[in-house]
């Protein structure tokens, strides 16, 4: 049941949002999406992770053993070319594997075996964990989800 709620909230937040910016740190990546014209949603939605990301068209063709920094360089290049494209689909598996379709590519994120921090986070308006987020979804290192979203009629 919780996975269905998370799936629904992810689609509400990201469907139709445009990829707007990328912030790159040594082991951390933040991706900003703009959701313009939907008053019930935040204007900016942030996706953050320190896990390996993959941009591909097919999940079966992903090389999960390639070097982290080589994969990251490819993903950053692909994401740069997708700036301005819209999100058409978001899915999350029971294990927290996240897929975001942007333009003609799909962004895949898997939980690493040795993960000891949040795997991914999606939040409104600020990347700070100290902000008072109305919208916040994260996959924790133990495989559980943390979820916060406004009650219907209160956003």
CSV table of N, CA and C in Angstrom, one decimal:
chain,number,residue,atom,x,y,z
A,1,UNK,N,0.8,-1.2,0.0
A,1,UNK,CA,0.0,0.0,0.0
A,1,UNK,C,0.9,1.3,0.0
A,2,UNK,N,1.9,1.3,0.8
A,2,UNK,CA,2.8,2.4,0.9
A,2,UNK,C,3.5,2.7,-0.4
A,3,UNK,N,3.8,1.6,-1.2
A,3,UNK,CA,4.5,1.8,-2.5
A,3,UNK,C,3.5,2.5,-3.4
A,4,UNK,N,2.2,2.1,-3.4
A,4,UNK,CA,1.2,2.8,-4.2
A,4,UNK,C,1.1,4.3,-3.9
A,5,UNK,N,1.1,4.6,-2.7
A,5,UNK,CA,1.1,6.0,-2.3
A,5,UNK,C,2.3,6.8,-2.8
A,6,UNK,N,3.5,6.2,-2.6
A,6,UNK,CA,4.7,6.8,-3.0
A,6,UNK,C,4.7,7.0,-4.5
A,7,UNK,N,4.3,5.9,-5.3
A,7,UNK,CA,4.2,6.0,-6.7
A,7,UNK,C,3.2,7.2,-7.1
A,8,UNK,N,2.1,7.3,-6.5
A,8,UNK,CA,1.1,8.3,-6.8
A,8,UNK,C,1.7,9.7,-6.5
A,9,UNK,N,2.4,9.9,-5.4
A,9,UNK,CA,3.0,11.2,-5.0
A,9,UNK,C,4.1,11.6,-6.0
A,10,UNK,N,4.9,10.6,-6.3
A,10,UNK,CA,6.0,10.8,-7.3
A,10,UNK,C,5.5,11.3,-8.6
A,11,UNK,N,4.4,10.6,-9.1
A,11,UNK,CA,3.8,11.0,-10.4
A,11,UNK,C,3.2,12.4,-10.3
A,12,UNK,N,2.5,12.7,-9.2
A,12,UNK,CA,1.9,14.0,-9.0
A,12,UNK,C,3.0,15.1,-9.0
A,13,UNK,N,4.1,14.9,-8.3
A,13,UNK,CA,5.2,15.9,-8.3
A,13,UNK,C,5.9,16.1,-9.6
A,14,UNK,N,6.2,15.0,-10.2
A,14,UNK,CA,7.2,15.1,-11.4
A,14,UNK,C,6.6,15.0,-12.7
A,15,UNK,N,5.4,14.4,-12.9
A,15,UNK,CA,4.8,14.3,-14.2
A,15,UNK,C,4.6,15.7,-14.9
A,16,UNK,N,5.2,15.9,-16.0
A,16,UNK,CA,5.1,17.1,-16.8
A,16,UNK,C,6.2,18.2,-16.4
A,17,UNK,N,6.9,17.9,-15.3
A,17,UNK,CA,8.0,18.8,-14.9
A,17,UNK,C,9.1,18.8,-15.9
A,18,UNK,N,9.8,20.0,-16.0
A,18,UNK,CA,10.9,20.1,-16.9
A,18,UNK,C,12.2,19.9,-16.2
A,19,UNK,N,13.1,19.2,-16.7
A,19,UNK,CA,14.5,19.1,-16.2
A,19,UNK,C,15.1,20.5,-16.4
A,20,UNK,N,15.5,21.1,-15.3
A,20,UNK,CA,15.9,22.5,-15.3
A,20,UNK,C,17.4,22.7,-15.1
A,21,UNK,N,18.0,22.0,-14.1
A,21,UNK,CA,19.4,22.2,-13.8
A,21,UNK,C,20.0,20.9,-13.1
A,22,UNK,N,21.3,21.0,-13.1
A,22,UNK,CA,22.1,19.9,-12.5
A,22,UNK,C,23.1,20.5,-11.6
A,23,UNK,N,23.2,20.1,-10.4
A,23,UNK,CA,24.3,20.5,-9.5
A,23,UNK,C,25.2,19.3,-9.2
A,24,UNK,N,26.5,19.4,-9.5
A,24,UNK,CA,27.4,18.3,-9.4
A,24,UNK,C,28.4,18.5,-8.3
A,25,UNK,N,28.5,17.6,-7.4
A,25,UNK,CA,29.5,17.6,-6.3
A,25,UNK,C,30.4,16.3,-6.5
A,26,UNK,N,31.4,16.2,-5.7
A,26,UNK,CA,32.3,15.0,-5.9
A,26,UNK,C,31.5,13.7,-5.8
A,27,UNK,N,30.7,13.5,-4.8
A,27,UNK,CA,30.0,12.2,-4.8
A,27,UNK,C,28.5,12.4,-4.7
A,28,UNK,N,28.0,13.6,-4.9
A,28,UNK,CA,26.6,13.9,-4.7
A,28,UNK,C,26.1,14.6,-6.0
A,29,UNK,N,24.9,14.3,-6.4
A,29,UNK,CA,24.3,14.9,-7.5
A,29,UNK,C,22.9,15.4,-7.2
A,30,UNK,N,22.6,16.6,-7.6
A,30,UNK,CA,21.2,17.2,-7.4
A,30,UNK,C,20.7,17.6,-8.7
A,31,UNK,N,19.4,17.2,-9.0
A,31,UNK,CA,18.8,17.5,-10.2
A,31,UNK,C,17.5,18.3,-9.9
A,32,UNK,N,17.4,19.5,-10.6
A,32,UNK,CA,16.3,20.4,-10.3
A,32,UNK,C,15.2,20.2,-11.4
A,33,UNK,N,14.0,20.1,-11.1
A,33,UNK,CA,12.9,20.1,-12.0
A,33,UNK,C,12.0,21.3,-11.7
A,34,UNK,N,11.4,21.9,-12.8
A,34,UNK,CA,10.4,23.0,-12.6
A,34,UNK,C,9.1,22.5,-13.0
A,35,UNK,N,8.1,22.8,-12.1
A,35,UNK,CA,6.7,22.4,-12.3
A,35,UNK,C,5.9,23.7,-12.4
A,36,UNK,N,5.9,24.3,-13.6
A,36,UNK,CA,5.3,25.6,-13.8
A,36,UNK,C,3.8,25.4,-14.1
A,37,UNK,N,3.0,26.3,-13.5
A,37,UNK,CA,1.6,26.4,-13.9
A,37,UNK,C,0.7,25.5,-13.1
A,38,UNK,N,1.2,24.8,-12.1
A,38,UNK,CA,0.4,23.9,-11.3
A,38,UNK,C,0.5,24.5,-9.9
A,39,UNK,N,-0.5,25.3,-9.5
A,39,UNK,CA,-0.5,26.0,-8.2
A,39,UNK,C,-0.5,25.1,-7.0
A,40,UNK,N,-1.0,23.9,-7.1
A,40,UNK,CA,-1.0,23.0,-6.0
A,40,UNK,C,0.3,22.3,-5.7
A,41,UNK,N,1.3,22.5,-6.6
A,41,UNK,CA,2.6,21.9,-6.5
A,41,UNK,C,3.7,22.9,-6.3
A,42,UNK,N,4.8,22.5,-5.7
A,42,UNK,CA,6.0,23.4,-5.6
A,42,UNK,C,6.5,23.7,-7.0
A,43,UNK,N,7.1,25.0,-7.2
A,43,UNK,CA,7.6,25.3,-8.5
A,43,UNK,C,8.9,24.5,-8.8
A,44,UNK,N,9.7,24.3,-7.8
A,44,UNK,CA,11.0,23.6,-8.0
A,44,UNK,C,10.9,22.3,-7.1
A,45,UNK,N,11.3,21.2,-7.8
A,45,UNK,CA,11.4,19.9,-7.1
A,45,UNK,C,12.8,19.4,-7.3
A,46,UNK,N,13.4,19.0,-6.2
A,46,UNK,CA,14.8,18.6,-6.2
A,46,UNK,C,14.9,17.1,-6.0
A,47,UNK,N,15.8,16.5,-6.8
A,47,UNK,CA,16.1,15.0,-6.7
A,47,UNK,C,17.6,15.0,-6.3
A,48,UNK,N,17.9,14.3,-5.3
A,48,UNK,CA,19.3,14.2,-4.8
A,48,UNK,C,19.7,12.8,-4.5
A,49,UNK,N,21.0,12.4,-4.9
A,49,UNK,CA,21.5,11.1,-4.6
A,49,UNK,C,23.0,11.1,-4.6
A,50,UNK,N,23.6,10.1,-3.9
A,50,UNK,CA,25.0,9.9,-4.0
A,50,UNK,C,25.3,8.5,-4.6
A,51,UNK,N,24.2,7.8,-5.0
A,51,UNK,CA,24.3,6.5,-5.6
A,51,UNK,C,24.6,6.6,-7.1
A,52,UNK,N,24.9,5.5,-7.7
A,52,UNK,CA,25.1,5.5,-9.2
A,52,UNK,C,23.8,5.7,-9.9
A,53,UNK,N,23.9,6.5,-10.9
A,53,UNK,CA,22.7,6.8,-11.8
A,53,UNK,C,23.0,6.2,-13.2
A,54,UNK,N,22.0,5.9,-13.9
A,54,UNK,CA,22.2,5.4,-15.3
A,54,UNK,C,21.1,6.1,-16.1
A,55,UNK,N,21.6,6.6,-17.3
A,55,UNK,CA,20.6,7.1,-18.3
A,55,UNK,C,20.7,6.2,-19.5
A,56,UNK,N,19.6,5.6,-19.8
A,56,UNK,CA,19.5,4.6,-20.8
A,56,UNK,C,18.1,4.5,-21.4
A,57,UNK,N,17.9,3.7,-22.4
A,57,UNK,CA,16.6,3.5,-22.9
A,57,UNK,C,16.0,2.1,-22.4
A,58,UNK,N,16.9,1.2,-21.9
A,58,UNK,CA,16.5,-0.1,-21.6
A,58,UNK,C,17.3,-0.6,-20.3
A,59,UNK,N,16.6,-1.0,-19.3
A,59,UNK,CA,17.2,-1.4,-18.0
A,59,UNK,C,18.1,-2.6,-18.2
A,60,UNK,N,17.7,-3.5,-19.1
A,60,UNK,CA,18.5,-4.7,-19.3
A,60,UNK,C,19.9,-4.4,-19.8
A,61,UNK,N,20.2,-3.3,-20.5
A,61,UNK,CA,21.5,-3.0,-21.1
A,61,UNK,C,22.4,-2.3,-20.2
A,62,UNK,N,22.0,-2.1,-18.9
A,62,UNK,CA,22.8,-1.3,-18.0
A,62,UNK,C,24.0,-2.1,-17.4
A,63,UNK,N,25.2,-1.6,-17.5
A,63,UNK,CA,26.4,-2.2,-16.9
A,63,UNK,C,26.5,-1.7,-15.5
A,64,UNK,N,26.1,-2.5,-14.5
A,64,UNK,CA,26.1,-2.1,-13.1
A,64,UNK,C,27.5,-2.3,-12.5
A,65,UNK,N,28.5,-2.8,-13.2
A,65,UNK,CA,29.8,-3.0,-12.6
A,65,UNK,C,30.8,-2.0,-13.1
A,66,UNK,N,30.4,-1.1,-14.0
A,66,UNK,CA,31.3,-0.1,-14.5
A,66,UNK,C,31.8,0.8,-13.4
A,67,UNK,N,32.9,1.5,-13.6
A,67,UNK,CA,33.4,2.4,-12.6
A,67,UNK,C,32.4,3.6,-12.3
A,68,UNK,N,32.3,3.9,-11.0
A,68,UNK,CA,31.3,4.9,-10.6
A,68,UNK,C,31.5,6.2,-11.3
A,69,UNK,N,32.8,6.7,-11.4
A,69,UNK,CA,33.0,8.0,-12.0
A,69,UNK,C,32.9,8.0,-13.5
A,70,UNK,N,33.2,6.9,-14.1
A,70,UNK,CA,32.9,6.8,-15.6
A,70,UNK,C,31.4,6.8,-15.9
A,71,UNK,N,30.6,6.1,-15.1
A,71,UNK,CA,29.2,6.1,-15.2
A,71,UNK,C,28.6,7.5,-15.0
A,72,UNK,N,29.2,8.2,-14.0
A,72,UNK,CA,28.7,9.5,-13.6
A,72,UNK,C,29.0,10.5,-14.7
A,73,UNK,N,30.1,10.4,-15.3
A,73,UNK,CA,30.4,11.4,-16.4
A,73,UNK,C,29.5,11.2,-17.6
A,74,UNK,N,29.1,10.0,-17.9
A,74,UNK,CA,28.2,9.7,-19.0
A,74,UNK,C,26.8,10.2,-18.6
A,75,UNK,N,26.4,10.0,-17.3
A,75,UNK,CA,25.1,10.5,-16.9
A,75,UNK,C,25.0,12.0,-16.9
A,76,UNK,N,26.0,12.7,-16.5
A,76,UNK,CA,26.0,14.1,-16.4
A,76,UNK,C,25.9,14.7,-17.9
A,77,UNK,N,26.6,14.1,-18.8
A,77,UNK,CA,26.5,14.5,-20.2
A,77,UNK,C,25.1,14.3,-20.7
A,78,UNK,N,24.5,13.1,-20.5
A,78,UNK,CA,23.2,12.8,-20.9
A,78,UNK,C,22.1,13.8,-20.3
A,79,UNK,N,22.3,14.0,-19.0
A,79,UNK,CA,21.3,14.9,-18.3
A,79,UNK,C,21.4,16.3,-18.9
A,80,UNK,N,22.6,16.8,-19.2
A,80,UNK,CA,22.8,18.1,-19.7
A,80,UNK,C,22.0,18.3,-21.0
A,81,UNK,N,22.1,17.3,-21.9
A,81,UNK,CA,21.3,17.3,-23.1
A,81,UNK,C,19.8,17.2,-23.0
A,82,UNK,N,19.4,16.7,-21.8
A,82,UNK,CA,17.9,16.6,-21.5
A,82,UNK,C,17.3,17.8,-20.8
A,83,UNK,N,18.2,18.8,-20.5
A,83,UNK,CA,17.6,20.0,-19.9
A,83,UNK,C,16.6,20.6,-20.8
A,84,UNK,N,15.4,20.9,-20.2
A,84,UNK,CA,14.3,21.5,-20.9
A,84,UNK,C,13.3,20.4,-21.3
A,85,UNK,N,13.7,19.1,-21.2
A,85,UNK,CA,12.7,18.1,-21.6
A,85,UNK,C,11.8,17.8,-20.4
A,86,UNK,N,10.6,17.2,-20.7
A,86,UNK,CA,9.6,17.0,-19.6
A,86,UNK,C,9.7,15.5,-19.1
A,87,UNK,N,9.3,15.3,-17.9
A,87,UNK,CA,9.1,14.0,-17.3
A,87,UNK,C,7.8,13.5,-17.8
A,88,UNK,N,7.8,12.3,-18.4
A,88,UNK,CA,6.5,11.7,-18.8
A,88,UNK,C,6.1,10.5,-18.0
A,89,UNK,N,7.0,10.0,-17.1
A,89,UNK,CA,6.7,8.8,-16.3
A,89,UNK,C,7.7,8.7,-15.2
A,90,UNK,N,7.2,8.2,-14.0
A,90,UNK,CA,8.0,7.9,-12.9
A,90,UNK,C,7.5,6.6,-12.3
A,91,UNK,N,8.4,5.7,-12.0
A,91,UNK,CA,8.0,4.4,-11.4
A,91,UNK,C,9.0,4.1,-10.3
A,92,UNK,N,8.5,3.5,-9.2
A,92,UNK,CA,9.4,3.0,-8.1
A,92,UNK,C,8.9,1.6,-7.8
A,93,UNK,N,9.9,0.7,-7.7
A,93,UNK,CA,9.7,-0.7,-7.4
A,93,UNK,C,9.5,-0.8,-5.8
A,94,UNK,N,9.1,-2.0,-5.4
A,94,UNK,CA,9.0,-2.3,-4.0
A,94,UNK,C,10.4,-2.2,-3.3
A,95,UNK,N,11.5,-2.4,-4.1
A,95,UNK,CA,12.8,-2.3,-3.5
A,95,UNK,C,13.4,-0.9,-3.6
A,96,UNK,N,12.6,0.0,-4.1
A,96,UNK,CA,13.0,1.4,-4.2
A,96,UNK,C,13.7,1.8,-5.5
A,97,UNK,N,13.8,0.9,-6.4
A,97,UNK,CA,14.5,1.2,-7.7
A,97,UNK,C,13.6,2.3,-8.4
A,98,UNK,N,14.2,3.4,-8.8
A,98,UNK,CA,13.5,4.5,-9.3
A,98,UNK,C,13.8,4.6,-10.8
A,99,UNK,N,12.8,4.9,-11.6
A,99,UNK,CA,12.9,5.2,-13.0
A,99,UNK,C,12.2,6.4,-13.3
A,100,UNK,N,12.8,7.4,-14.0
A,100,UNK,CA,12.2,8.6,-14.4
A,100,UNK,C,12.4,8.8,-15.9
A,101,UNK,N,11.4,8.8,-16.7
A,101,UNK,CA,11.5,9.0,-18.1
A,101,UNK,C,11.5,10.5,-18.4
A,102,UNK,N,12.6,11.0,-19.0
A,102,UNK,CA,12.7,12.4,-19.4
A,102,UNK,C,13.0,12.4,-20.9
A,103,UNK,N,12.2,13.1,-21.6
A,103,UNK,CA,12.4,13.1,-23.1
A,103,UNK,C,12.4,11.6,-23.6
A,104,UNK,N,13.4,11.3,-24.3
A,104,UNK,CA,13.5,9.9,-24.9
A,104,UNK,C,14.4,9.0,-24.1
A,105,UNK,N,14.8,9.4,-22.9
A,105,UNK,CA,15.7,8.6,-22.1
A,105,UNK,C,15.1,8.3,-20.8
A,106,UNK,N,15.6,7.3,-20.1
A,106,UNK,CA,15.1,7.0,-18.8
A,106,UNK,C,16.3,7.0,-17.8
A,107,UNK,N,16.1,7.7,-16.7
A,107,UNK,CA,17.0,7.8,-15.6
A,107,UNK,C,16.7,6.7,-14.6
A,108,UNK,N,17.7,5.8,-14.4
A,108,UNK,CA,17.5,4.7,-13.5
A,108,UNK,C,18.4,4.9,-12.3
A,109,UNK,N,17.9,4.5,-11.1
A,109,UNK,CA,18.6,4.6,-9.9
A,109,UNK,C,18.3,3.3,-9.1
A,110,UNK,N,19.4,2.6,-8.7
A,110,UNK,CA,19.3,1.4,-7.9
A,110,UNK,C,19.9,1.6,-6.5
A,111,UNK,N,19.5,0.9,-5.5
A,111,UNK,CA,20.2,0.9,-4.2
A,111,UNK,C,21.4,0.0,-4.3
A,112,UNK,N,22.5,0.6,-3.9
A,112,UNK,CA,23.8,-0.1,-3.9
A,112,UNK,C,23.8,-1.1,-2.7
A,113,UNK,N,24.5,-2.2,-2.9
A,113,UNK,CA,24.6,-3.2,-1.8
A,113,UNK,C,25.1,-2.6,-0.5
A,114,UNK,N,26.1,-1.8,-0.6
A,114,UNK,CA,26.8,-1.3,0.6
A,114,UNK,C,26.3,0.1,1.0
A,115,UNK,N,25.2,0.5,0.6
A,115,UNK,CA,24.7,1.8,0.9
A,115,UNK,C,24.4,2.0,2.4
A,116,UNK,N,24.9,3.2,2.9
A,116,UNK,CA,24.7,3.4,4.3
A,116,UNK,C,24.1,4.8,4.6
A,117,UNK,N,23.6,5.5,3.6
A,117,UNK,CA,22.9,6.7,3.7
A,117,UNK,C,21.6,6.7,2.9
A,118,UNK,N,20.9,7.8,2.9
A,118,UNK,CA,19.7,7.8,2.0
A,118,UNK,C,20.1,7.5,0.6
A,119,UNK,N,19.3,6.7,-0.1
A,119,UNK,CA,19.6,6.3,-1.4
A,119,UNK,C,19.2,7.4,-2.4
A,120,UNK,N,18.0,7.9,-2.3
A,120,UNK,CA,17.6,9.1,-3.1
A,120,UNK,C,16.6,9.8,-2.3
A,121,UNK,N,16.5,11.1,-2.6
A,121,UNK,CA,15.5,12.0,-2.0
A,121,UNK,C,14.9,12.9,-3.0
A,122,UNK,N,13.6,13.1,-2.9
A,122,UNK,CA,12.9,14.1,-3.7
A,122,UNK,C,12.2,15.0,-2.8
A,123,UNK,N,12.4,16.3,-3.0
A,123,UNK,CA,11.9,17.3,-2.0
A,123,UNK,C,11.5,18.6,-2.7
A,124,UNK,N,10.8,19.4,-2.1
A,124,UNK,CA,10.3,20.7,-2.7
A,124,UNK,C,11.3,21.8,-2.3
A,125,UNK,N,11.4,22.7,-3.3
A,125,UNK,CA,12.0,24.1,-3.1
A,125,UNK,C,13.4,24.2,-2.5
A,126,UNK,N,13.9,23.3,-1.8
A,126,UNK,CA,15.2,23.4,-1.2
A,126,UNK,C,15.9,22.0,-1.1
A,127,UNK,N,17.2,22.0,-1.2
A,127,UNK,CA,17.9,20.7,-1.1
A,127,UNK,C,18.3,20.5,0.4
A,128,UNK,N,18.0,21.4,1.3
A,128,UNK,CA,18.4,21.3,2.7
A,128,UNK,C,17.5,20.3,3.4
A,129,UNK,N,18.1,19.4,4.1
A,129,UNK,CA,17.3,18.5,5.0
A,129,UNK,C,16.7,19.2,6.2
A,130,UNK,N,17.2,20.4,6.4
A,130,UNK,CA,16.8,21.2,7.6
A,130,UNK,C,15.6,22.1,7.3
A,131,UNK,N,15.3,22.2,6.0
A,131,UNK,CA,14.1,23.0,5.6
A,131,UNK,C,12.8,22.3,6.0
A,132,UNK,N,11.8,23.1,6.2
A,132,UNK,CA,10.5,22.5,6.5
A,132,UNK,C,9.7,22.1,5.3
A,133,UNK,N,10.0,21.0,4.7
A,133,UNK,CA,9.4,20.5,3.5
A,133,UNK,C,8.0,20.1,3.6
A,134,UNK,N,7.1,20.6,2.7
A,134,UNK,CA,5.8,20.0,2.6
A,134,UNK,C,5.8,18.7,1.9
A,135,UNK,N,6.7,18.6,0.9
A,135,UNK,CA,6.8,17.4,0.1
A,135,UNK,C,8.2,16.8,0.3
A,136,UNK,N,8.2,15.6,0.7
A,136,UNK,CA,9.5,14.9,0.9
A,136,UNK,C,9.4,13.4,0.8
A,137,UNK,N,10.2,12.8,-0.1
A,137,UNK,CA,10.1,11.4,-0.3
A,137,UNK,C,11.6,10.9,-0.3
A,138,UNK,N,11.9,9.9,0.5
A,138,UNK,CA,13.3,9.4,0.5
A,138,UNK,C,13.3,7.9,0.7
A,139,UNK,N,14.3,7.3,0.0
A,139,UNK,CA,14.5,5.8,0.2
A,139,UNK,C,15.7,5.7,1.2
A,140,UNK,N,15.5,5.2,2.3
A,140,UNK,CA,16.5,5.1,3.4
A,140,UNK,C,17.4,3.9,3.1
A,141,UNK,N,18.5,3.9,3.8
A,141,UNK,CA,19.5,2.8,3.5
A,141,UNK,C,19.0,1.4,3.9
A,142,UNK,N,18.0,1.3,4.8
A,142,UNK,CA,17.4,0.0,5.2
A,142,UNK,C,16.3,-0.4,4.2
A,143,UNK,N,16.1,0.3,3.2
A,143,UNK,CA,15.1,-0.1,2.2
A,143,UNK,C,13.7,0.5,2.5
A,144,UNK,N,13.5,1.2,3.6
A,144,UNK,CA,12.2,1.7,3.9
A,144,UNK,C,12.1,3.1,3.3
A,145,UNK,N,10.9,3.6,3.2
A,145,UNK,CA,10.6,5.0,2.7
A,145,UNK,C,10.2,5.9,3.8
A,146,UNK,N,10.6,7.2,3.6
A,146,UNK,CA,10.1,8.2,4.5
A,146,UNK,C,9.3,9.1,3.5
A,147,UNK,N,8.1,9.5,3.9
A,147,UNK,CA,7.2,10.2,3.1
A,147,UNK,C,6.5,11.3,3.8
A,148,UNK,N,6.4,12.5,3.2
A,148,UNK,CA,5.7,13.6,3.8
A,148,UNK,C,5.1,14.4,2.6
A,149,UNK,N,3.8,14.6,2.6
A,149,UNK,CA,3.1,15.3,1.6
A,149,UNK,C,1.9,16.0,2.2
A,150,UNK,N,1.4,17.1,1.6
A,150,UNK,CA,0.3,17.8,2.2
A,150,UNK,C,-1.0,17.0,2.1
A,151,UNK,N,-1.8,17.1,3.1
A,151,UNK,CA,-3.1,16.5,3.0
A,151,UNK,C,-3.9,17.1,1.9
A,152,UNK,N,-4.8,16.3,1.2
A,152,UNK,CA,-5.6,16.9,0.1
A,152,UNK,C,-6.4,18.1,0.6
A,153,UNK,N,-6.4,19.1,-0.2
A,153,UNK,CA,-7.1,20.3,0.2
A,153,UNK,C,-6.3,21.3,1.1
A,154,UNK,N,-5.1,20.9,1.5
A,154,UNK,CA,-4.3,21.8,2.3
A,154,UNK,C,-3.0,22.3,1.6
A,155,UNK,N,-2.8,21.9,0.4
A,155,UNK,CA,-1.7,22.4,-0.3
A,155,UNK,C,-2.0,23.6,-1.1
